Amino acid sequence: MAFGFKKANTAMPRMRPIRDDRPQRRGFDFVTWIVPSIGFIMFLYAMGIVVVYTIRIGGSDVSLYNSVAEEKKPPETDVYKVLKGISDGFDPNAK
């Protein structure tokens, strides 16, 4: 044995029996029920706050779906017309 290292134990570790002799819990278990329930209630509360805050910020008449036809076009200014003309001048597909 060099440097005082001990040889590792190569014996098989003691195996636990397949059958567990501890009593099994049956029926309603309050401890495993209360933690997920409180977590779910807190999640619902947070989602409620998000909904109320969203309605307060945007208003209640904001639609969730805007079609393309309803989109408003920005007003065409002189600068926009000049830039569009320049862009159209470099367009190879323009007629």
PDB file of C-alpha atoms in Angstrom, residues 11-60:
ATOM      1  CA  ALA A  11     -18.171  -6.735  -2.073  1.00  0.00           C
ATOM      2  CA  MET A  12     -21.760  -6.329  -3.201  1.00  0.00           C
ATOM      3  CA  PRO A  13     -23.656  -3.743  -1.181  1.00  0.00           C
ATOM      4  CA  ARG A  14     -26.466  -5.009   1.008  1.00  0.00           C
ATOM      5  CA  MET A  15     -29.633  -5.102  -1.061  1.00  0.00           C
ATOM      6  CA  ARG A  16     -32.977  -3.991   0.351  1.00  0.00           C
ATOM      7  CA  PRO A  17     -35.781  -6.497   0.142  1.00  0.00           C
ATOM      8  CA  ILE A  18     -38.289  -5.968  -2.621  1.00  0.00           C
ATOM      9  CA  ARG A  19     -41.167  -5.980  -0.193  1.00  0.00           C
ATOM     10  CA  ASP A  20     -41.215  -2.978   2.080  1.00  0.00           C
ATOM     11  CA  ASP A  21     -42.567  -3.760   5.540  1.00  0.00           C
ATOM     12  CA  ARG A  22     -43.515  -0.187   6.314  1.00  0.00           C
ATOM     13  CA  PRO A  23     -47.262   0.467   6.537  1.00  0.00           C
ATOM     14  CA  GLN A  24     -48.751   1.855   3.344  1.00  0.00           C
ATOM     15  CA  ARG A  25     -50.805   5.048   3.465  1.00  0.00           C
ATOM     16  CA  ARG A  26     -54.322   4.644   2.212  1.00  0.00           C
ATOM     17  CA  GLY A  27     -57.073   7.179   1.622  1.00  0.00           C
ATOM     18  CA  PHE A  28     -56.903  10.946   1.887  1.00  0.00           C
ATOM     19  CA  ASP A  29     -53.457  12.364   2.569  1.00  0.00           C
ATOM     20  CA  PHE A  30     -53.708  15.999   3.654  1.00  0.00           C
ATOM     21  CA  VAL A  31     -49.981  16.731   3.450  1.00  0.00           C
ATOM     22  CA  THR A  32     -49.572  15.729  -0.196  1.00  0.00           C
ATOM     23  CA  TRP A  33     -52.868  17.414  -1.108  1.00  0.00           C
ATOM     24  CA  ILE A  34     -52.456  20.846   0.473  1.00  0.00           C
ATOM     25  CA  VAL A  35     -49.156  21.939  -1.125  1.00  0.00           C
ATOM     26  CA  PRO A  36     -50.219  21.462  -4.788  1.00  0.00           C
ATOM     27  CA  SER A  37     -53.607  22.977  -4.004  1.00  0.00           C
ATOM     28  CA  ILE A  38     -52.104  26.114  -2.502  1.00  0.00           C
ATOM     29  CA  GLY A  39     -49.716  26.368  -5.454  1.00  0.00           C
ATOM     30  CA  PHE A  40     -52.573  26.065  -7.942  1.00  0.00           C
ATOM     31  CA  ILE A  41     -54.652  28.667  -6.094  1.00  0.00           C
ATOM     32  CA  MET A  42     -51.681  31.064  -6.132  1.00  0.00           C
ATOM     33  CA  PHE A  43     -51.274  30.448  -9.883  1.00  0.00           C
ATOM     34  CA  LEU A  44     -54.951  31.247 -10.508  1.00  0.00           C
ATOM     35  CA  TYR A  45     -54.654  34.384  -8.379  1.00  0.00           C
ATOM     36  CA  ALA A  46     -51.615  35.540 -10.363  1.00  0.00           C
ATOM     37  CA  MET A  47     -53.392  34.892 -13.678  1.00  0.00           C
ATOM     38  CA  GLY A  48     -56.356  36.906 -12.415  1.00  0.00           C
ATOM     39  CA  ILE A  49     -54.048  39.809 -11.618  1.00  0.00           C
ATOM     40  CA  VAL A  50     -52.553  39.585 -15.121  1.00  0.00           C
ATOM     41  CA  VAL A  51     -56.024  39.639 -16.720  1.00  0.00           C
ATOM     42  CA  VAL A  52     -57.213  42.592 -14.642  1.00  0.00           C
ATOM     43  CA  TYR A  53     -54.004  44.527 -15.304  1.00  0.00           C
ATOM     44  CA  THR A  54     -54.225  43.822 -19.048  1.00  0.00           C
ATOM     45  CA  ILE A  55     -57.816  45.012 -19.224  1.00  0.00           C
ATOM     46  CA  ARG A  56     -56.978  48.092 -17.180  1.00  0.00           C
ATOM     47  CA  ILE A  57     -54.058  49.027 -19.472  1.00  0.00           C
ATOM     48  CA  GLY A  58     -55.596  48.258 -22.864  1.00  0.00           C
ATOM     49  CA  GLY A  59     -59.274  48.733 -22.184  1.00  0.00           C
ATOM     50  CA  SER A  60     -62.057  46.229 -22.478  1.00  0.00           C
TER      51      SER A  60
END
